[in-house]
mmCIF file of C-alpha atoms in Angstrom:
data_model
loop_
_atom_site.group_PDB
_atom_site.id
_atom_site.type_symbol
_atom_site.label_atom_id
_atom_site.label_comp_id
_atom_site.label_asym_id
_atom_site.label_seq_id
_atom_site.Cartn_x
_atom_site.Cartn_y
_atom_site.Cartn_z
ATOM 1 C CA MET V 10 41.794 104.505 76.951
ATOM 2 C CA ASN V 11 41.206 106.820 73.997
ATOM 3 C CA ASP V 12 44.286 107.834 72.042
ATOM 4 C CA ASN V 13 43.534 111.497 71.360
ATOM 5 C CA ASN V 14 43.011 113.731 74.409
ATOM 6 C CA PRO V 15 40.756 111.522 76.499
ATOM 7 C CA LYS V 16 38.228 113.472 78.544
ATOM 8 C CA GLY V 17 39.405 114.417 82.026
ATOM 9 C CA SER V 18 43.093 113.880 81.242
ATOM 10 C CA LEU V 19 46.258 115.983 81.439
ATOM 11 C CA PHE V 20 49.357 115.680 79.260
ATOM 12 C CA VAL V 21 52.471 117.635 80.194
ATOM 13 C CA GLY V 22 54.778 117.399 77.185
ATOM 14 C CA GLU V 23 58.574 117.248 77.192
ATOM 15 C CA GLY V 24 59.984 120.730 77.821
ATOM 16 C CA VAL V 25 56.721 121.991 79.372
ATOM 17 C CA VAL V 26 56.793 123.333 82.965
ATOM 18 C CA VAL V 27 53.589 123.615 84.999
ATOM 19 C CA LYS V 28 53.231 124.751 88.623
ATOM 20 C CA GLY V 29 50.409 124.325 91.116
ATOM 21 C CA THR V 30 47.997 121.730 92.467
ATOM 22 C CA PHE V 31 46.354 119.653 89.748
ATOM 23 C CA GLU V 32 43.047 117.803 90.124
ATOM 24 C CA VAL V 33 42.792 115.441 87.151
ATOM 25 C CA PRO V 34 39.665 113.218 87.018
ATOM 26 C CA GLU V 35 41.125 110.443 84.839
ATOM 27 C CA MET V 36 44.775 110.212 83.727
ATOM 28 C CA ALA V 37 47.881 112.381 83.793
ATOM 29 C CA VAL V 38 50.935 111.790 81.627
ATOM 30 C CA VAL V 39 54.033 113.752 82.621
ATOM 31 C CA ALA V 40 56.910 113.983 80.135
ATOM 32 C CA GLY V 41 57.845 117.512 81.237
ATOM 33 C CA LEU V 42 58.110 119.122 84.692
ATOM 34 C CA VAL V 43 55.313 119.397 87.247
ATOM 35 C CA GLU V 44 56.068 121.618 90.256
ATOM 36 C CA GLY V 45 53.393 120.850 92.812
ATOM 37 C CA GLU V 46 50.806 118.259 93.761
ATOM 38 C CA LEU V 47 49.099 115.929 91.316
ATOM 39 C CA ASN V 48 45.794 114.310 92.343
ATOM 40 C CA THR V 49 44.372 111.904 89.772
ATOM 41 C CA LYS V 50 43.135 108.380 89.090
ATOM 42 C CA GLU V 51 46.051 107.179 86.946
ATOM 43 C CA VAL V 52 49.537 108.619 86.328
ATOM 44 C CA LEU V 53 52.426 107.885 84.009
ATOM 45 C CA VAL V 54 55.628 109.796 84.704
ATOM 46 C CA ASP V 55 57.619 109.140 81.531
ATOM 47 C CA THR V 56 61.426 108.851 81.328
ATOM 48 C CA THR V 57 61.779 112.600 80.680
ATOM 49 C CA GLY V 58 59.144 113.486 83.289
ATOM 50 C CA ILE V 59 59.818 115.029 86.705
ATOM 51 C CA VAL V 60 57.297 115.695 89.451
ATOM 52 C CA ASN V 61 58.775 118.037 92.077
ATOM 53 C CA GLY V 62 55.909 117.421 94.432
ATOM 54 C CA ARG V 63 53.603 114.675 95.618
ATOM 55 C CA ILE V 64 51.437 112.322 93.567
ATOM 56 C CA ASN V 65 48.140 110.982 94.944
ATOM 57 C CA ALA V 66 46.525 108.399 92.652
ATOM 58 C CA GLU V 67 45.094 104.892 92.294
ATOM 59 C CA VAL V 68 47.453 103.502 89.642
ATOM 60 C CA VAL V 69 50.907 104.949 88.999
ATOM 61 C CA GLU V 70 53.771 104.056 86.674
ATOM 62 C CA ILE V 71 57.077 105.838 87.228
ATOM 63 C CA ARG V 72 59.744 105.866 84.512
ATOM 64 C CA GLY V 73 61.075 109.315 85.407
ATOM 65 C CA GLU V 74 61.526 111.151 88.704
ATOM 66 C CA VAL V 75 59.291 111.951 91.688
ATOM 67 C CA THR V 76 60.905 114.023 94.441
ATOM 68 C CA GLN V 77 58.341 114.269 97.241
ATOM 69 C CA GLY V 78 56.803 110.839 97.371
ATOM 70 C CA LEU V 79 53.624 109.098 96.373
ATOM 71 C CA HIS V 80 50.321 107.913 97.806
ATOM 72 C CA VAL V 81 49.066 105.067 95.595
ATOM 73 C CA THR V 82 45.816 103.379 96.634
ATOM 74 C CA ASN V 83 46.056 100.531 94.124
ATOM 75 C CA HIS V 84 49.221 99.628 92.166
ATOM 76 C CA LEU V 85 52.593 101.355 91.850
ATOM 77 C CA ASN V 86 54.818 100.202 88.992
ATOM 78 C CA VAL V 87 58.412 101.422 89.346
ATOM 79 C CA ARG V 88 60.405 101.001 86.137
ATOM 80 C CA SER V 89 64.188 100.574 85.937
ATOM 81 C CA SER V 90 64.701 104.224 84.905
ATOM 82 C CA ALA V 91 62.708 105.579 87.883
ATOM 83 C CA LYS V 92 64.036 107.720 90.704
ATOM 84 C CA ILE V 93 61.730 108.246 93.692
ATOM 85 C CA THR V 94 62.495 110.129 96.907
ATOM 86 C CA GLY V 95 60.288 110.861 99.909
ATOM 87 C CA LEU V 96 57.493 108.911 101.576
ATOM 88 C CA THR V 97 56.070 106.274 99.230
ATOM 89 C CA GLN V 98 52.739 104.834 100.360
ATOM 90 C CA TYR V 99 51.264 102.033 98.257
ATOM 91 C CA ALA V 100 48.803 99.129 98.289
ATOM 92 C CA GLU V 101 50.805 97.013 95.789
ATOM 93 C CA MET V 102 54.161 97.700 94.204
ATOM 94 C CA SER V 103 56.369 96.170 91.546
ATOM 95 C CA VAL V 104 59.934 97.388 91.091
ATOM 96 C CA GLU V 105 62.257 96.696 88.167
ATOM 97 C CA LYS V 106 65.954 96.128 88.681
ATOM 98 C CA GLY V 107 67.841 99.420 88.456
ATOM 99 C CA ALA V 108 65.130 101.662 89.937
ATOM 100 C CA LYS V 109 66.304 104.098 92.608
ATOM 101 C CA LEU V 110 64.086 104.429 95.693
ATOM 102 C CA SER V 111 65.072 106.472 98.718
ATOM 103 C CA GLY V 112 62.945 107.472 101.677
ATOM 104 C CA GLU V 113 60.277 105.551 103.534
ATOM 105 C CA LEU V 114 58.021 102.838 102.111
ATOM 106 C CA ARG V 115 54.627 102.131 103.718
ATOM 107 C CA VAL V 116 51.926 99.638 102.786
ATOM 108 C CA ILE V 117 48.357 100.980 102.832
ATOM 109 C CA ASP V 118 44.952 99.385 102.267
ATOM 110 C CA SER V 119 43.802 99.479 98.649
ATOM 111 C CA ALA V 120 40.190 99.646 99.867
ATOM 112 C CA PRO V 121 38.830 99.797 103.400
ATOM 113 C CA ALA V 122 37.845 96.307 104.534
ATOM 114 C CA ALA V 123 34.318 95.695 105.804
ATOM 115 C CA SER V 124 35.741 94.536 109.141
ATOM 116 C CA GLY V 125 37.479 97.880 109.606
ATOM 117 C CA TYR V 126 40.922 96.239 109.546
ATOM 118 C CA SER V 127 43.605 98.693 108.449
ATOM 119 C CA THR V 128 47.260 98.385 107.489
ATOM 120 C CA SER V 129 47.805 102.118 107.111
ATOM 121 C CA SER V 130 50.336 102.186 109.941
ATOM 122 C CA ALA V 131 53.998 101.841 109.042
ATOM 123 C CA GLN V 132 54.005 98.160 108.126
ATOM 124 C CA SER V 133 56.644 98.307 105.437
ATOM 125 C CA TYR V 134 57.152 95.357 103.077
ATOM 126 C CA GLN V 135 54.128 93.481 104.451
ATOM 127 C CA SER V 136 50.968 92.398 102.703
ATOM 128 C CA SER V 137 47.935 90.483 103.897
ATOM 129 C CA ASP V 138 48.199 86.709 104.339
ATOM 130 C CA PRO V 139 46.855 84.957 101.207
ATOM 131 C CA SER V 140 45.390 82.174 103.393
ATOM 132 C CA ASP V 141 42.834 84.700 104.730
ATOM 133 C CA ASP V 142 40.965 84.760 101.397
ATOM 134 C CA GLU V 143 38.314 82.205 102.310
#
C-alpha cells in the first residue's frame, strides 16, 4: 500500500472525532474516535483508536477498542491491546494473549461456496474440515 494518502482511504488521527456512516473503498486507519458505522475493505484500529459503532470489512486488525462488534469476511487479527464488545462475526480470527473480547462470536463464510454450503449460522469456534480440500 502507498505510504502517503492512498486513494480511497481514510485516516482518523489521534484526537480527531468523526460521526456518521463511512463508506471507504480501500483502507481505514483509526487512531482517533469514530462514532458510527465503518464499511471498508481493510481496517486498522490503532491502540489509541476507538470505534463506537460497527465495522464491516474484509480484513481487520484491532489494537484499540470496538464497542458494537464486527463483521469480517476474511481475517480478523485481535492484538493484545484490543478490547472488543458486541457481536463479532468472522471468517478467520487470530487473537493475541491479553486481548479482551466480550459478546458473541460467530464464524461466517469468507466467500460463498459453489455448492451453496453456508456456515453463517451461529457455529462459534468451528471451521471447515481440512480433509475436505480435495
